[in-house]
Amino acid sequence: MKQSRRDFLKTAGILGAGLAGLAPKKALAAPKNVLSDDRMGVLVDTTLCIGCRRCEYACKVAHNLPSDPIESYNDRSVFAQKRRPDPSALTVVNEFENPVAGRAPINVKTQCRHCDYPACVSACIVGAFSKQENGAVIWDESKCIGCRYCLVACPFQVPTFEYEKALQPEIRKCDFCFERTREGKIPACVEICPMEVMKYGKRYELVELAHQRIKDNPGRYIDRVYGEYEVGGASWLYLASKEFEKLDFPELGPDPAPGASESLQHAIFAYFVPPMSLFALLGGIMWISKRSKESEEE
Amino acid sequence: MNLAIKAEPLKFKFFTPGVIVLSLLVLNGLVFAFFRFVLGIGAVTNLSQEYPWGIWIGIDVAAGVALAAGGFTTAALGHIFHREEYHLITRPALLTAMLGYTFVALGVVMDLGRYYNIWHVMIFWNGNSALFEVGICVMAYLSVLYIEFLPIVTERFMGRVNLPGLFARFNKGIDRFLRFLDGGLNRAMFFFIILGVVLSCLHQSSLGTLMMIAGPKIHPLWQTPIAPLLFLLSAIAVGFPMVIMESILASRSFGLKPEMHVLSKLARFIGPLLAVYLAFKIGDMVIRETFVYLTDLSLPSIMFIIELVVGFAIPLRIFLDRKALKSPSWIFLASVLVVFGVLLNRFNNFVIAYKPPVEAAAYFPSIGEISITVGFIALEVLLYRLFVRVFPIIGQPDLSHRPRTKFAIRGTQDIED
């Protein structure tokens, strides 16, 4: 099934555009997508979160974003609406009703998942996004042209754009505290969390840990680690007591988000061969049709 | 025998009530464009973190590229398949394509947050990105279109360079330069014509790849692995209807007789092209079993049905009717429907089909977005009107056997002379 679908894509591509392109398999300056075995990740155990939103505060401070004083984060009225990350808040916590009556509501922190096969890295027209060796997916301001194709591509609806700025608008999203981790610190949200909801560590260890927790406490969790396989896997992994789709996690398959588009792109544009063949074909037709016209006229 | 065609600059009254209305629309668009550049994209559009692309991408760019397909389809027919009887329409089609792509580029500039960095596309390549493929091909094709148009400029001004006063001393030099350019273009034009067709096939199809990476955000009716094929086929199918629609509109506007002897012949190609497109489109729907969505009567399903029936099925029926092909009104109506269908298809693909996983508010274009889109279209029409006055674009067949005059795109003709 899988194989035939890929074949279909390839054939469709070759028929479809019938041609080739400017994208050989490894473009010279294509963004790097390093997948180190030791890449880092974060395990978020949503069953521990109390919705104190200290992570939102720490994130703003760490990224030099304007923030209200820390006491204001005790205000739980913000949970009346579901919020999304935006240019002034790279992570937000939302609250969901608990299926078990009388139990505390479920709080879910959301931010960039730092995919293993990021759609933004594949999509970006100028390769401004890159997957770093430590797992972080980061944005390079010096390349960006502000086309917002990353917003279109991201399956988690994460990157945001500064619509209100006429000049130098930025794409903003969680950068896995790239600067902090480079200095040996841990991400700001992980550090501040009073409930130890988040655990920062090597991704493969976190996957084991997540399954261990489910095994040790089968009543507490549903048997799924969100982020282990979704769109090919992500650095940020989630545990929950309720189906993820009911907590505003998008329903996603195991195939990497850029997969179909990239393989099609490469099939159509393999080493410039299809476009050059088309050029030659059209040149041939032009030559022949002109000759037959001439001989008609003679 | 050759049917010699002499294209001439047209003489007509430029300022009509219609022109004044169009000018006002352009001015209105300019006002909003001013605010867009001073206050930012957020100030004039309804774009959001949830809906990053709106009608500027869906209509100005995606539909703009598709509706400029008349340029490469007529170039292929007239010059590559060497059907001289169609040379009459290659120049108007080339002008439309050139203006169309120019406005696609302007539309992109409007929409880019950092429009002044647009040249980065030429430096920082990302071969994995469908958008990169589209971007670089559109840039290249726009240049090719300008080169293809140059012979019309040299034809217009060779031997007629007459700068006033101080500049008069340059007259001779400019004329010599034009002649030099003309000779060079003559020899190289075949290369640019083929290149134009290849580049068109590439980016017309890659536009279809664009939304594939958005995965489940795109409604299943449009999210298909053969999207690039469908985009290419529909672009090829809309090329001739666009030329017919324009030609009949221009004839009416400039008081000429519609070129029915050419247009009827051209219209015969459209039926089969539409049929091929529809076969793939419906086949894709059947194989992926997406027809189940047709009955839910949501906005996407209704738009899909309108697109398919009004934009493709009805005009297909008209174009397959032998008698309708002879009637200017029928082929005009059918052509307008196909143009509408392809425009709606692109709009649907990029705007209607797109739904973010978490949605706070639906997207509806703002007054500013609509004003700028309408302003662009109005300016395009005005420029078309201006160009056919200044340059020899619209031709009348010349039945007297006068020696061959230079026309349309040289090069193709030069070899046989």
Short mmCIF file of C-alpha atoms in Angstrom, two decimals, chain A:
data_model
loop_
_atom_site.label_atom_id
_atom_site.label_comp_id
_atom_site.label_asym_id
_atom_site.label_seq_id
_atom_site.Cartn_x
_atom_site.Cartn_y
_atom_site.Cartn_z
CA MET A 1 0.00 0.00 0.00
CA LYS A 2 2.66 2.43 1.06
CA GLN A 3 4.92 1.49 -1.77
CA SER A 4 2.23 1.78 -4.39
CA ARG A 5 1.29 5.20 -3.13
CA ARG A 6 4.82 6.42 -3.47
CA ASP A 7 5.04 4.97 -6.95
CA PHE A 8 1.81 6.69 -7.82
CA LEU A 9 3.22 9.97 -6.61
CA LYS A 10 6.30 9.53 -8.69
CA THR A 11 4.41 8.64 -11.83
CA ALA A 12 1.96 11.43 -11.25
CA GLY A 13 4.85 13.78 -10.81
CA ILE A 14 6.59 12.74 -13.97
CA LEU A 15 3.40 12.80 -15.99
CA GLY A 16 2.13 15.82 -14.20
CA ALA A 17 4.70 18.29 -14.72
CA GLY A 18 6.43 15.97 -17.00
CA LEU A 19 9.48 17.99 -16.51
CA ALA A 20 12.31 18.87 -14.35
CA GLY A 21 13.53 21.68 -12.37
CA LEU A 22 15.98 23.74 -10.62
CA ALA A 23 16.22 21.47 -7.65
CA PRO A 24 18.74 18.69 -7.85
CA LYS A 25 18.58 16.17 -5.00
CA LYS A 26 20.93 18.12 -2.81
CA ALA A 27 20.67 21.80 -3.51
CA LEU A 28 23.85 23.64 -2.75
CA ALA A 29 22.60 25.82 0.04
CA ALA A 30 19.70 23.67 1.17
CA PRO A 31 19.08 24.03 4.90
CA LYS A 32 20.65 21.34 6.98
CA ASN A 33 18.43 18.86 8.69
CA VAL A 34 20.74 17.21 11.16
CA LEU A 35 19.20 14.33 13.03
CA SER A 36 21.69 13.56 15.71
CA ASP A 37 20.98 10.46 17.80
CA ASP A 38 21.76 12.55 20.84
CA ARG A 39 19.30 15.30 19.99
CA MET A 40 17.56 16.75 22.98
CA GLY A 41 13.87 16.84 23.72
CA VAL A 42 11.31 17.65 26.37
CA LEU A 43 8.72 15.35 27.84
CA VAL A 44 5.59 17.23 28.91
CA ASP A 45 3.41 15.39 31.38
CA THR A 46 0.14 17.30 31.12
CA THR A 47 -1.30 15.38 34.08
CA LEU A 48 1.07 17.28 36.37
CA CYS A 49 0.39 20.78 35.04
CA ILE A 50 -1.58 23.11 37.32
CA GLY A 51 -1.84 26.00 34.86
CA CYS A 52 0.27 28.46 36.85
CA ARG A 53 1.68 29.85 33.58
CA ARG A 54 5.10 30.49 35.07
CA CYS A 55 6.51 29.02 31.83
CA GLU A 56 4.83 31.82 29.85
CA TYR A 57 6.53 34.36 32.08
CA ALA A 58 9.96 32.72 31.93
CA CYS A 59 9.73 32.43 28.15
CA LYS A 60 9.07 36.13 27.73
CA VAL A 61 11.92 37.07 30.03
CA ALA A 62 14.32 34.71 28.29
CA HIS A 63 13.41 36.12 24.86
CA ASN A 64 13.40 39.80 25.90
CA LEU A 65 9.69 40.13 25.23
CA PRO A 66 7.68 42.63 27.28
CA SER A 67 5.94 40.89 30.17
CA ASP A 68 3.60 41.81 32.98
CA PRO A 69 4.89 41.12 36.51
CA ILE A 70 4.92 37.47 37.50
CA GLU A 71 1.96 37.87 39.94
CA SER A 72 -0.36 38.75 37.05
CA TYR A 73 0.06 35.20 35.73
CA ASN A 74 -2.04 33.93 38.62
CA ASP A 75 -5.09 35.29 36.80
CA ARG A 76 -6.93 32.19 35.57
CA SER A 77 -9.56 34.12 33.62
CA VAL A 78 -7.37 33.92 30.50
CA PHE A 79 -8.37 30.25 30.29
CA ALA A 80 -11.88 31.27 29.24
CA GLN A 81 -10.54 31.37 25.69
CA LYS A 82 -8.23 29.03 23.89
CA ARG A 83 -5.06 30.92 23.11
CA ARG A 84 -2.41 30.30 20.49
CA PRO A 85 1.25 31.35 20.45
CA ASP A 86 1.72 34.76 18.89
CA PRO A 87 4.68 37.07 18.30
CA SER A 88 4.50 38.36 21.89
CA ALA A 89 4.05 34.95 23.55
CA LEU A 90 5.98 32.00 22.15
CA THR A 91 4.34 29.54 24.50
CA VAL A 92 0.85 29.52 26.01
CA VAL A 93 -1.03 27.26 28.40
CA ASN A 94 -4.64 26.33 27.72
CA GLU A 95 -7.17 24.65 29.97
CA PHE A 96 -9.49 21.79 29.07
CA GLU A 97 -12.30 20.12 30.94
CA ASN A 98 -11.42 16.85 32.68
CA PRO A 99 -13.50 13.87 31.53
CA VAL A 100 -13.56 12.54 35.08
CA ALA A 101 -16.11 14.57 37.02
CA GLY A 102 -14.73 16.40 40.03
CA ARG A 103 -11.14 16.16 38.87
CA ALA A 104 -9.01 19.23 38.21
CA PRO A 105 -9.06 20.55 34.63
CA ILE A 106 -6.31 19.57 32.21
CA ASN A 107 -3.75 22.20 31.35
CA VAL A 108 -1.68 21.92 28.20
CA LYS A 109 1.35 24.01 27.34
CA THR A 110 1.89 24.53 23.66
CA GLN A 111 4.88 25.77 21.69
CA CYS A 112 7.01 24.65 18.75
CA ARG A 113 7.40 20.86 18.77
CA HIS A 114 10.79 20.96 17.04
CA CYS A 115 9.90 18.22 14.57
CA ASP A 116 12.47 15.71 13.40
CA TYR A 117 11.34 16.37 9.82
CA PRO A 118 10.14 19.95 10.06
CA ALA A 119 7.71 21.21 7.45
CA CYS A 120 9.01 24.76 7.91
CA VAL A 121 12.58 23.72 7.08
CA SER A 122 11.40 21.97 3.93
CA ALA A 123 9.01 24.74 2.89
CA CYS A 124 11.02 27.90 3.49
CA ILE A 125 11.75 29.48 0.11
CA VAL A 126 15.17 30.75 1.21
CA GLY A 127 16.05 28.06 3.75
CA ALA A 128 15.80 30.40 6.72
CA PHE A 129 14.79 27.52 9.01
CA SER A 130 17.15 24.78 10.07
CA LYS A 131 17.12 21.77 12.37
CA GLN A 132 20.10 22.01 14.69
CA GLU A 133 22.14 19.16 16.06
CA ASN A 134 20.66 19.59 19.54
CA GLY A 135 17.16 19.18 18.09
CA ALA A 136 16.13 22.83 17.96
CA VAL A 137 14.46 24.21 14.84
CA ILE A 138 15.51 27.82 14.50
CA TRP A 139 14.86 30.75 12.20
CA ASP A 140 17.52 32.87 10.55
CA GLU A 141 16.44 36.47 10.41
CA SER A 142 19.06 37.43 7.84
CA LYS A 143 17.53 35.21 5.13
CA CYS A 144 13.77 35.54 5.70
CA ILE A 145 11.68 37.37 3.09
CA GLY A 146 8.45 37.26 5.09
CA CYS A 147 6.42 35.05 2.73
CA ARG A 148 4.75 33.14 5.59
CA TYR A 149 4.90 29.79 3.77
CA CYS A 150 6.16 28.37 7.10
CA LEU A 151 2.85 29.34 8.70
CA VAL A 152 1.04 27.57 5.87
CA ALA A 153 3.22 24.47 6.12
CA CYS A 154 3.45 23.89 9.89
CA PRO A 155 1.13 21.05 10.94
CA PHE A 156 1.09 22.38 14.52
CA GLN A 157 0.22 25.96 13.53
CA VAL A 158 3.24 27.27 15.40
CA PRO A 159 5.21 29.98 13.56
CA THR A 160 3.73 33.46 13.86
CA PHE A 161 4.31 36.64 11.92
CA GLU A 162 4.50 40.25 13.07
CA TYR A 163 1.70 41.67 10.95
CA GLU A 164 1.83 45.05 12.63
CA LYS A 165 5.36 45.86 11.55
CA ALA A 166 5.95 47.63 8.23
CA LEU A 167 9.68 46.98 8.26
CA GLN A 168 11.64 43.93 9.39
CA PRO A 169 8.61 41.93 10.57
CA GLU A 170 9.84 38.74 12.21
CA ILE A 171 8.72 35.14 12.19
CA ARG A 172 8.42 34.27 15.86
CA LYS A 173 8.31 30.88 17.45
CA CYS A 174 9.86 28.93 20.30
CA ASP A 175 13.55 28.36 19.55
CA PHE A 176 14.06 25.71 22.24
CA CYS A 177 16.04 28.40 24.09
CA PHE A 178 18.83 27.97 21.58
CA GLU A 179 21.02 30.65 23.16
CA ARG A 180 20.52 29.34 26.70
CA THR A 181 21.17 25.70 25.86
CA ARG A 182 24.32 26.70 24.02
CA GLU A 183 25.56 28.16 27.30
CA GLY A 184 24.76 24.90 29.06
CA LYS A 185 21.52 26.09 30.64
CA ILE A 186 18.21 24.31 30.26
CA PRO A 187 15.19 25.88 28.51
CA ALA A 188 13.63 28.69 30.57
CA CYS A 189 10.17 27.10 30.79
CA VAL A 190 11.59 23.78 31.98
CA GLU A 191 13.68 25.54 34.57
CA ILE A 192 10.91 27.61 36.13
CA CYS A 193 8.17 24.95 36.25
CA PRO A 194 7.28 24.34 39.93
CA MET A 195 5.50 21.04 39.21
CA GLU A 196 8.28 19.52 37.10
CA VAL A 197 5.79 18.99 34.31
CA MET A 198 8.61 19.09 31.79
CA LYS A 199 11.71 16.96 31.65
CA TYR A 200 14.60 18.06 29.44
CA GLY A 201 16.89 15.33 28.17
CA LYS A 202 18.00 13.19 25.26
CA ARG A 203 14.99 12.39 23.13
CA TYR A 204 15.46 8.63 23.02
CA GLU A 205 15.72 8.50 26.80
CA LEU A 206 12.57 10.59 27.14
CA VAL A 207 10.65 8.22 24.85
CA GLU A 208 11.65 5.32 27.13
CA LEU A 209 10.76 7.32 30.21
CA ALA A 210 7.34 8.22 28.79
CA HIS A 211 6.48 4.58 28.10
CA GLN A 212 7.75 3.61 31.53
CA ARG A 213 5.43 6.12 33.14
CA ILE A 214 2.46 4.81 31.17
CA LYS A 215 3.37 1.27 32.18
CA ASP A 216 3.76 2.18 35.85
CA ASN A 217 0.55 4.15 35.95
CA PRO A 218 -1.84 2.81 33.32
CA GLY A 219 -4.85 4.44 34.96
CA ARG A 220 -3.33 7.86 34.82
CA TYR A 221 -2.45 8.06 31.14
CA ILE A 222 -3.86 7.05 27.81
CA ASP A 223 -1.43 4.72 26.07
CA ARG A 224 0.12 7.11 23.62
CA VAL A 225 3.12 9.42 23.54
CA TYR A 226 2.17 12.31 21.30
CA GLY A 227 5.20 13.38 19.30
CA GLU A 228 6.84 9.97 19.20
CA TYR A 229 5.55 9.18 15.72
CA GLU A 230 3.34 12.09 14.60
CA VAL A 231 4.65 13.58 11.33
CA GLY A 232 7.80 11.51 11.74
CA GLY A 233 8.43 12.44 15.36
CA ALA A 234 9.22 15.59 17.30
CA SER A 235 11.60 16.71 20.02
CA TRP A 236 8.71 17.64 22.31
CA LEU A 237 6.74 14.66 23.60
CA TYR A 238 3.45 14.72 25.48
CA LEU A 239 1.64 12.50 27.96
CA ALA A 240 -2.04 13.01 28.73
CA SER A 241 -5.00 11.49 30.52
CA LYS A 242 -7.43 12.25 27.69
CA GLU A 243 -7.38 11.71 23.93
CA PHE A 244 -4.97 14.25 22.48
CA GLU A 245 -7.38 15.29 19.74
CA LYS A 246 -9.73 16.58 22.46
CA LEU A 247 -6.93 18.73 23.81
CA ASP A 248 -6.51 20.60 20.51
CA PHE A 249 -3.63 18.43 19.33
CA PRO A 250 -3.98 18.06 15.56
CA GLU A 251 -4.74 14.58 14.26
CA LEU A 252 -1.66 13.64 12.27
CA GLY A 253 -0.33 10.53 10.61
CA PRO A 254 3.16 9.06 10.96
CA ASP A 255 4.49 10.37 7.63
CA PRO A 256 6.78 13.41 7.82
CA ALA A 257 4.90 16.54 6.77
CA PRO A 258 7.26 17.47 3.95
CA GLY A 259 7.41 13.90 2.60
CA ALA A 260 4.94 13.91 -0.25
CA SER A 261 5.78 17.39 -1.42
CA GLU A 262 9.53 16.81 -1.34
CA SER A 263 9.48 13.45 -3.12
CA LEU A 264 7.21 14.87 -5.78
CA GLN A 265 9.44 17.87 -6.17
CA HIS A 266 12.48 15.63 -6.52
CA ALA A 267 10.75 13.26 -8.93
CA ILE A 268 9.75 16.09 -11.22
CA PHE A 269 13.03 17.88 -11.02
CA ALA A 270 15.56 15.05 -10.81
CA TYR A 271 18.94 16.48 -11.79
CA PHE A 272 17.43 18.86 -14.35
CA VAL A 273 16.82 15.88 -16.65
CA PRO A 274 13.08 16.27 -17.17
CA PRO A 275 13.19 20.02 -17.97
CA MET A 276 16.09 19.59 -20.33
CA SER A 277 14.32 16.70 -22.04
CA LEU A 278 11.24 18.85 -22.48
CA PHE A 279 13.40 21.59 -23.92
CA ALA A 280 14.95 19.17 -26.37
CA LEU A 281 11.57 17.70 -27.27
CA LEU A 282 10.05 21.12 -27.97
CA GLY A 283 13.14 22.12 -29.93
CA GLY A 284 12.75 19.00 -32.04
CA ILE A 285 9.09 19.68 -32.69
CA MET A 286 9.89 23.26 -33.63
CA TRP A 287 12.55 22.18 -36.08
CA ILE A 288 10.43 19.49 -37.70
CA SER A 289 7.30 21.61 -38.00
CA LYS A 290 9.31 24.38 -39.56
CA ARG A 291 10.95 22.04 -42.04
CA SER A 292 7.68 20.49 -43.10
CA LYS A 293 6.29 23.98 -43.59
CA GLU A 294 9.23 24.90 -45.77
CA SER A 295 9.01 21.82 -47.94
CA GLU A 296 5.30 22.51 -48.36
CA GLU A 297 6.10 25.94 -49.63
CA GLU A 298 8.71 24.84 -52.13
#
